Tab-separated table of C-alpha atoms and ligand atoms in Angstrom:
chain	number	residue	atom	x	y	z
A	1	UNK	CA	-26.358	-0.442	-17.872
A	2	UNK	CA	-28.477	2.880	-18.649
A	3	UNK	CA	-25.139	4.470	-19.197
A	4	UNK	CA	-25.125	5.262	-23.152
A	5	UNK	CA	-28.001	7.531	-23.895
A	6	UNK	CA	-28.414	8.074	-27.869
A	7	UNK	CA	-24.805	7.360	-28.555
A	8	UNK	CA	-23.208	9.311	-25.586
A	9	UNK	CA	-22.540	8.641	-22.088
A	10	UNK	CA	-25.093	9.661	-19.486
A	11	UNK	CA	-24.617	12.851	-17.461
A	12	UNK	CA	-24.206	10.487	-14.329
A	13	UNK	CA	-21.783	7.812	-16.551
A	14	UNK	CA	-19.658	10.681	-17.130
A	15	UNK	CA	-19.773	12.199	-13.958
A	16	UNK	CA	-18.751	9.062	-12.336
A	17	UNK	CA	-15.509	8.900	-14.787
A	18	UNK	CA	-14.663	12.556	-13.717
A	19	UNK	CA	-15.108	11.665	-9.983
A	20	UNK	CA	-12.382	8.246	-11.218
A	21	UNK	CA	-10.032	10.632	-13.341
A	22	UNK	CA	-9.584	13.162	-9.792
A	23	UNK	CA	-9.113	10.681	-7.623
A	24	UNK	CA	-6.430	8.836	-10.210
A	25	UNK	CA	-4.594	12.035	-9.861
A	26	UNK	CA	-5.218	12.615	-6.482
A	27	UNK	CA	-3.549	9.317	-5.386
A	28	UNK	CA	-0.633	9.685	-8.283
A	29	UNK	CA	0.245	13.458	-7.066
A	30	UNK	CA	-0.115	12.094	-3.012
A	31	UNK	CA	2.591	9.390	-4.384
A	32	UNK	CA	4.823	11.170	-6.505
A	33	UNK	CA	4.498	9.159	-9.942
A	34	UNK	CA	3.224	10.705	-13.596
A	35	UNK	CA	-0.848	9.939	-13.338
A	36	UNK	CA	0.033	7.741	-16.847
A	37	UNK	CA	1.922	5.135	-14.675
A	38	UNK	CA	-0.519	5.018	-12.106
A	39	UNK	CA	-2.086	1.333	-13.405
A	40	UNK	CA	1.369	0.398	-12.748
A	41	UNK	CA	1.178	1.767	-9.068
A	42	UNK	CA	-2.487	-0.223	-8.766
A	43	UNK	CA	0.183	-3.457	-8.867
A	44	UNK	CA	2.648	-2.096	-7.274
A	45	UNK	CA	2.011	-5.224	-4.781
A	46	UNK	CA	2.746	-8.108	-7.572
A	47	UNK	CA	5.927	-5.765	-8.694
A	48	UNK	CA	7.182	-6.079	-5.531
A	49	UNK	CA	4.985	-7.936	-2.620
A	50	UNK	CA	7.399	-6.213	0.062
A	51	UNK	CA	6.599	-2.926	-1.886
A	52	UNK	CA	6.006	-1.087	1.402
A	53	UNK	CA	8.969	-1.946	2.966
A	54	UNK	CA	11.186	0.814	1.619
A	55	UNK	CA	10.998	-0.027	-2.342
A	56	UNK	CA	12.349	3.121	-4.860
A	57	UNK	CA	11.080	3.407	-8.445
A	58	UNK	CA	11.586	5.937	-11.075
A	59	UNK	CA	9.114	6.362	-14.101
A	60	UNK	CA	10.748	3.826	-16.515
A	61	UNK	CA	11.569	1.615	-13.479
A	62	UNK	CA	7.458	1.263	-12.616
A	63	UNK	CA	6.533	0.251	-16.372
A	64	UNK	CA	9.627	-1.919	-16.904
A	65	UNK	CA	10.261	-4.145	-13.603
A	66	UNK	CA	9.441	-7.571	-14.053
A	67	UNK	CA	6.495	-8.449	-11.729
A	68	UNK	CA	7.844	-10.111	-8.890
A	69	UNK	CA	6.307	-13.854	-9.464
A	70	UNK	CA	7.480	-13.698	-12.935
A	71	UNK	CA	11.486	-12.532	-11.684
A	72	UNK	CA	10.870	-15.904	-9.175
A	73	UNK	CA	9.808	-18.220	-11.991
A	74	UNK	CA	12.808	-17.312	-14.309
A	75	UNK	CA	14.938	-17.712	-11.018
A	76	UNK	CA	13.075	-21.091	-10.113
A	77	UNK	CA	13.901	-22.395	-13.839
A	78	UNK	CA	17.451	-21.263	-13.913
A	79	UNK	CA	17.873	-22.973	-10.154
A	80	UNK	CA	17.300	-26.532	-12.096
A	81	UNK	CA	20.577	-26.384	-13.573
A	82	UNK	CA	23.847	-26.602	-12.567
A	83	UNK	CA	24.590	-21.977	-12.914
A	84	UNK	CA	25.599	-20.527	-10.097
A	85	UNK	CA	26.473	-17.223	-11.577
A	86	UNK	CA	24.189	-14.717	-13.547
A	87	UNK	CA	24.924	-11.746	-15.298
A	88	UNK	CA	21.258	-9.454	-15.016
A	89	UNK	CA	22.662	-7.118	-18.361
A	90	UNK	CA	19.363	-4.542	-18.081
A	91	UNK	CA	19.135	-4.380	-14.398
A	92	UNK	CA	16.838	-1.612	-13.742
A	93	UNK	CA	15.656	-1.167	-10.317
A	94	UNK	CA	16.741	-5.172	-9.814
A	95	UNK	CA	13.325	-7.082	-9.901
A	96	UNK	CA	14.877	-9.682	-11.644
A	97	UNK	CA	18.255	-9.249	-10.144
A	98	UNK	CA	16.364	-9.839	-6.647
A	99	UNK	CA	14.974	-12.412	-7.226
A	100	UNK	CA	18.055	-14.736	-8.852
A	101	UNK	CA	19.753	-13.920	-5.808
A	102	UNK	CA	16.752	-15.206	-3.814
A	103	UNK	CA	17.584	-18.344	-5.280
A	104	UNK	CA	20.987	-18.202	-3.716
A	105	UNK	CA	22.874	-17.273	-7.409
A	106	UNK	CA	25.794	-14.942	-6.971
A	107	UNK	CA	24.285	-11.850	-9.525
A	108	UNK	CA	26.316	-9.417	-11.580
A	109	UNK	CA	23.650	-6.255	-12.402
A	110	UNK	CA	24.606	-4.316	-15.041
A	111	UNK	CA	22.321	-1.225	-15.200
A	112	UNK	CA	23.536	2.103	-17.332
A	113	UNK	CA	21.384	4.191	-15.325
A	114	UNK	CA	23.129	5.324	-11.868
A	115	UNK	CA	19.691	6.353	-10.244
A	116	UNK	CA	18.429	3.383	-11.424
A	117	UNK	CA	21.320	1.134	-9.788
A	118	UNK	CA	20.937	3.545	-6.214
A	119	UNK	CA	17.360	2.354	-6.375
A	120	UNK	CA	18.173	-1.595	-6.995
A	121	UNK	CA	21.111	-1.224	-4.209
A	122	UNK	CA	17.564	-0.382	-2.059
A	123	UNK	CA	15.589	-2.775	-3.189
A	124	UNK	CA	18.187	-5.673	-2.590
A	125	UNK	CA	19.030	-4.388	0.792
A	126	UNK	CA	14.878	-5.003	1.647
A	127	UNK	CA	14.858	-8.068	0.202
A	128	UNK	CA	18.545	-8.790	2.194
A	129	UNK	CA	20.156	-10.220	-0.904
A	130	UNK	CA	22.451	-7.457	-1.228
A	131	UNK	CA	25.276	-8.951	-0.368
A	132	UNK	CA	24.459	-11.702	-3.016
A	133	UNK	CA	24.429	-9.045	-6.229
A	134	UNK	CA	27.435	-7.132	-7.646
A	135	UNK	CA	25.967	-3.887	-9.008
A	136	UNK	CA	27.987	-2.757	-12.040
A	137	UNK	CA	26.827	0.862	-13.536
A	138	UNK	CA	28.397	1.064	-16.972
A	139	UNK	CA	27.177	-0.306	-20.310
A	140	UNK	CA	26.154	-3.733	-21.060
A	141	UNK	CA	28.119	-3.830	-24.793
A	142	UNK	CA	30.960	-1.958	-23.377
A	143	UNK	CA	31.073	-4.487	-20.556
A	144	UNK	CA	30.140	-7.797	-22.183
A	145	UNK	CA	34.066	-8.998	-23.402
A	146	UNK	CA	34.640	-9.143	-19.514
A	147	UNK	CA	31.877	-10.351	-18.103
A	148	UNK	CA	32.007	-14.332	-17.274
A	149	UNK	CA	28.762	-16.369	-15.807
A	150	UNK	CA	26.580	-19.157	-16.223
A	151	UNK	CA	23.767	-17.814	-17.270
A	152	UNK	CA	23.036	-14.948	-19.224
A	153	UNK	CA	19.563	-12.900	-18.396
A	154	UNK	CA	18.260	-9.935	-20.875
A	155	UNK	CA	15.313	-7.478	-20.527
A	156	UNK	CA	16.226	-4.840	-22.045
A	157	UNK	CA	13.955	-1.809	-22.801
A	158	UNK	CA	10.967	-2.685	-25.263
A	159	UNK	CA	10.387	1.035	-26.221
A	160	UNK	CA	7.848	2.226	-23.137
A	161	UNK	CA	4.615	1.053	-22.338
A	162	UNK	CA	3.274	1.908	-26.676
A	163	UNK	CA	5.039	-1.414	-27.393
A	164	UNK	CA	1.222	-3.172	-26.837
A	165	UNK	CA	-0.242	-1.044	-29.644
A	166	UNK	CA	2.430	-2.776	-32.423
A	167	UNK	CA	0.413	-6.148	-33.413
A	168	UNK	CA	3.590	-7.597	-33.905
A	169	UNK	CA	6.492	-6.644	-31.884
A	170	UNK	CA	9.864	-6.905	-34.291
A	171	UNK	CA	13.731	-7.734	-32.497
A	172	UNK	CA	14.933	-4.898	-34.195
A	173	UNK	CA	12.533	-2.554	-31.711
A	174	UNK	CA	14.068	-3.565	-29.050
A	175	UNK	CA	16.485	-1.244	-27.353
A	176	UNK	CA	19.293	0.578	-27.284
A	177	UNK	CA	20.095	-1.991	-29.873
A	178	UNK	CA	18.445	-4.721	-32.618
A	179	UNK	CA	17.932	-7.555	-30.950
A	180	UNK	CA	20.034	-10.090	-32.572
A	181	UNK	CA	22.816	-7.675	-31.629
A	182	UNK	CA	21.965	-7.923	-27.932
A	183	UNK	CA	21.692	-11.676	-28.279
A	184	UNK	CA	25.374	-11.709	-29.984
A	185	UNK	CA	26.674	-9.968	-27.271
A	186	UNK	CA	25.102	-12.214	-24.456
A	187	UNK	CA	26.103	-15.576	-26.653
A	188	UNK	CA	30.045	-14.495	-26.069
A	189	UNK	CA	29.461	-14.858	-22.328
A	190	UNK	CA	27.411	-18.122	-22.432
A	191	UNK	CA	25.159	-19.987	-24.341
A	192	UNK	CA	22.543	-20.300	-21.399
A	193	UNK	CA	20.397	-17.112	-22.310
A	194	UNK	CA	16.875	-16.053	-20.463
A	195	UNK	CA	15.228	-13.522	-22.815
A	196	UNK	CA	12.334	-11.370	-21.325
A	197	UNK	CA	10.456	-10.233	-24.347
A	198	UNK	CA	7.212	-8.760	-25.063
A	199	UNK	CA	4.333	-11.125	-25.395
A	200	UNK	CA	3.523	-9.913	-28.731
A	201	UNK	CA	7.147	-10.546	-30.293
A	202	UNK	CA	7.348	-11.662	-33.308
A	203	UNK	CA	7.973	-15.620	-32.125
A	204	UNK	CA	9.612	-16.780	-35.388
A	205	UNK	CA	12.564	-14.640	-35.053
A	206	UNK	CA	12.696	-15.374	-31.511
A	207	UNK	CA	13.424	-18.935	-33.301
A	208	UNK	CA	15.855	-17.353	-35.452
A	209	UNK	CA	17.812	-16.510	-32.688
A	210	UNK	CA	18.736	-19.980	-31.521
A	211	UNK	CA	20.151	-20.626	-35.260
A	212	UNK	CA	23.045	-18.200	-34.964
A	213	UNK	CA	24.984	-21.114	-32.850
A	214	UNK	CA	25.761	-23.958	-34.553
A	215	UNK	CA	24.459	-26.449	-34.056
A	216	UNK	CA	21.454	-24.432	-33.141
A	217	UNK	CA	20.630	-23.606	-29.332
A	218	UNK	CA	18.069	-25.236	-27.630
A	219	UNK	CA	15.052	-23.425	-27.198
A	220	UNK	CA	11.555	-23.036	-24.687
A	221	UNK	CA	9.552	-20.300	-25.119
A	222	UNK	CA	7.300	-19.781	-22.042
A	223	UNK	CA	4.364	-17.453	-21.936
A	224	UNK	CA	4.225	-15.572	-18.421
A	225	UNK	CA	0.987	-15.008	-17.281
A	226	UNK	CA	-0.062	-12.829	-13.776
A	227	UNK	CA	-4.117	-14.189	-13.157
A	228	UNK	CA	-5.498	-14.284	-16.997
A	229	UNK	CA	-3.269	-11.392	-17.906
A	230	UNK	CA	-0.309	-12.176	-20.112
A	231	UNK	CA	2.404	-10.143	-19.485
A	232	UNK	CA	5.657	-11.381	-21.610
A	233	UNK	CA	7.644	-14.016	-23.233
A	234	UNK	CA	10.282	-15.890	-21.717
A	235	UNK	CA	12.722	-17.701	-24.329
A	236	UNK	CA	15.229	-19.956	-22.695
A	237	UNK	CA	18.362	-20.664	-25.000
A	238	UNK	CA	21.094	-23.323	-24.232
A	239	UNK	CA	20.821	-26.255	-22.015
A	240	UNK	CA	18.777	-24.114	-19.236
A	241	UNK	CA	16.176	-24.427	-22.189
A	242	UNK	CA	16.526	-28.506	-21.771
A	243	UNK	CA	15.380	-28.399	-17.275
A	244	UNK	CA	11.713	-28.932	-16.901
A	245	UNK	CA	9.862	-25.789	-16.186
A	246	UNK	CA	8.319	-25.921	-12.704
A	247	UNK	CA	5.960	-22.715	-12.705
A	248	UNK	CA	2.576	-22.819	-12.881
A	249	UNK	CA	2.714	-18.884	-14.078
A	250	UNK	CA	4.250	-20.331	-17.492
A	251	UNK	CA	2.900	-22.121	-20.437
A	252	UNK	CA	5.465	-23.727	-22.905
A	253	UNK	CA	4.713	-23.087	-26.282
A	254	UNK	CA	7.850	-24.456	-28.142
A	255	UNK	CA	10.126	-26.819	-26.874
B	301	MGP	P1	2.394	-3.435	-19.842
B	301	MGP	O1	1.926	-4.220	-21.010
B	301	MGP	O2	2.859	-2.043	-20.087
B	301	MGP	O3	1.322	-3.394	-18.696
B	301	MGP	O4	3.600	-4.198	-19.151
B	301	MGP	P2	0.096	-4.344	-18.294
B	301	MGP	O5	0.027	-4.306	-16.828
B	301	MGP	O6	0.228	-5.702	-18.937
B	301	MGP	O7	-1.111	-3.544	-18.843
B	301	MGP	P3	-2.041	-3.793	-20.074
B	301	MGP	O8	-2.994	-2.631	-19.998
B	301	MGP	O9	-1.157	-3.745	-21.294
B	301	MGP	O10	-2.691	-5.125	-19.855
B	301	MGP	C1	3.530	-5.533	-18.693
B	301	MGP	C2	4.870	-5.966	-18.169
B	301	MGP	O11	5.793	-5.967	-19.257
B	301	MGP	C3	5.496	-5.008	-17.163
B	301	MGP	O12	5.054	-5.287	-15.853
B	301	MGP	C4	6.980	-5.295	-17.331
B	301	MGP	O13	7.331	-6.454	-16.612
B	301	MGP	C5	7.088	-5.631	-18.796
B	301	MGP	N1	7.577	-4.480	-19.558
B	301	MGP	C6	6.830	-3.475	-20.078
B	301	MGP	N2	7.660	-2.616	-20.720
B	301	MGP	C7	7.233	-1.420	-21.413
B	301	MGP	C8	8.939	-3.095	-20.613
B	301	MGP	C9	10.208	-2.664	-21.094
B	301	MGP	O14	10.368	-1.649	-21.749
B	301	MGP	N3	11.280	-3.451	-20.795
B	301	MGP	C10	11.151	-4.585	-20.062
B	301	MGP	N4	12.234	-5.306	-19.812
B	301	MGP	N5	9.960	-5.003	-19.589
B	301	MGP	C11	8.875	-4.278	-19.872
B	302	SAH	N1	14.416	-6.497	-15.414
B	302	SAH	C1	14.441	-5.183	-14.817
B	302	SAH	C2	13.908	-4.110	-15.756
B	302	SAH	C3	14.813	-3.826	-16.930
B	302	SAH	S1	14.253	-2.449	-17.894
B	302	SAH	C4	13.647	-5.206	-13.496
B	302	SAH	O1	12.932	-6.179	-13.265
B	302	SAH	O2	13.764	-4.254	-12.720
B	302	SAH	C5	15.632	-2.218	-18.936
B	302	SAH	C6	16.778	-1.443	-18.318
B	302	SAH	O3	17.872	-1.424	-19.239
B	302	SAH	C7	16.468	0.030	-18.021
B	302	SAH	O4	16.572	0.228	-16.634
B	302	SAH	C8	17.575	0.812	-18.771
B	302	SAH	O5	18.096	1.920	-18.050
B	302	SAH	C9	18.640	-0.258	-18.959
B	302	SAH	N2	19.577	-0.037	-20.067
B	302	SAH	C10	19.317	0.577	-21.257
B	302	SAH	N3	20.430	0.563	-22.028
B	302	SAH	C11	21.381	-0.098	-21.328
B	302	SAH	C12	22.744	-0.477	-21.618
B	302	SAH	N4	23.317	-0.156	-22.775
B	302	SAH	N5	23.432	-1.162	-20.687
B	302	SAH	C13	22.856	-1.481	-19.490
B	302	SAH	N6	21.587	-1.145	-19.161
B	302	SAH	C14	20.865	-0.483	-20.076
């Protein structure tokens, strides 16, 4: 230890911090991302394992993508039912998208951002499952009355990376919209829904959501783990909630 001396850090503690703050900026600037999204960059390898194969990113695209095992496992579960056609409604830069087509499901990517679709159209091509995904730029509400598909897959913005500091994250934070109004919205296409939600969501409204049907949904909630970190939520709604989970990066909480 011998770092702390009388309540502050050691001339050599804080040195040492400097010399890690440089070369944080050093590799951020040499890689053209924001120096605040550069623990994302650190796993840029478990975003996407074939990361230096070509993969694009924009700022919002490195904090949001579901990490690559986790986009598998919700691919893996939806694979032990009978879908053969998902709708990806918050596409981003396609980590999810990817990996559903992986599985050999015929994809429809909705993603309002155009960049943000250019970028997926990449990432598909160096994963080859282009040919399996539809990319639609537009807006998911403006979009849902025609979309049709099995299952229905939502992870939409949670607000940027400050969504940790909330102890308990509330539907109505998520965005552009509340929610229970994204989970209307995916219900008129199907009543298989994959939610991908933050992993300090408030769970009992998360419950609330399956209640809107009637007779209620069916309803898992899985907790997605990458090592010992916990990284999100996974609430399967319909009969997709009823196949047995196969992934050991998921613990079932509710069933
Ligand atoms: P994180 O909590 O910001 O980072 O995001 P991490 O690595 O857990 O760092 P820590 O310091 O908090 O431990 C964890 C994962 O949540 C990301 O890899 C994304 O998959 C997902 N995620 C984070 N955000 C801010 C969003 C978001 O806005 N939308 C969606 N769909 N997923 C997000
Ligand atoms: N699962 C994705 C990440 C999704 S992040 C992945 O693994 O890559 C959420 C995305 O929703 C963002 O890219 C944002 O641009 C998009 N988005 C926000 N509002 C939208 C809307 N109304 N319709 C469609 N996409 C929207």
């Amino acid at each position: 230890m011998g770092t702390i001396v009388d309540g502050q850090a050691s001339p050599l503690a804080l040195k040492s911090k400097k010399r890690k703050q440089a070369e944080r900026k050093g590799i951020s600037r040499a890689n053209g991302i924001a120096s605040c999204l550069f623990k994302y960059w650190r796993q840029r390898y478990s975003l996407f394992s074939r990361y230096d194969a070509g993969i694009k990113m924009d700022n919002e695209g490195w904090f949001s993508v579901t990490p690559e095992a986790i986009a598998a496992s919700h691919a893996a579960h939806a694979a032990s039912s009978s879908a053969a056609v998902v709708i990806d409604c918050f596409a981003g830069v396609g980590g999810n998208a990817i990996q559903f087509a992986a599985r050999g499901f015929l994809v429809i990517a909705v993603e309002i951002d155009p960049r943000k679709v250019d970028y997926a159209v990449n990432n598909a091509r160096v994963y080859g499952v282009k040919d399996r995904i539809e990319f639609v730029v537009g807006d998911f509400f403006s979009l849902a009355p025609f979309l049709k598909g099995d299952v229905v897959f939502l992870s939409p913005p949670w607000g940027g990376p400050s969504y940790s500091r909330i102890q308990t994250f509330t539907l109505d934070m998520l965005k552009p919209k509340d929610g229970y109004l994204i989970f209307q919205a995916a219900q008129k296409i199907s009543p298989n829904i994959i939610m991908f939600l933050p992993r300090n969501v408030d769970l009992r409204q998360v419950e609330e959501l399956s209640w809107l049907s009637s007779p209620p949904l069916a309803l898992k909630i899985e907790e997605n783990y990458m090592e010992t970190s916990l990284k999100g939520i996974t609430a399967y709604f319909g009969d997709i909630a009823l196949v047995p989970s196969k992934s050991s990066l998921s613990k079932t909480d509710i069933s």
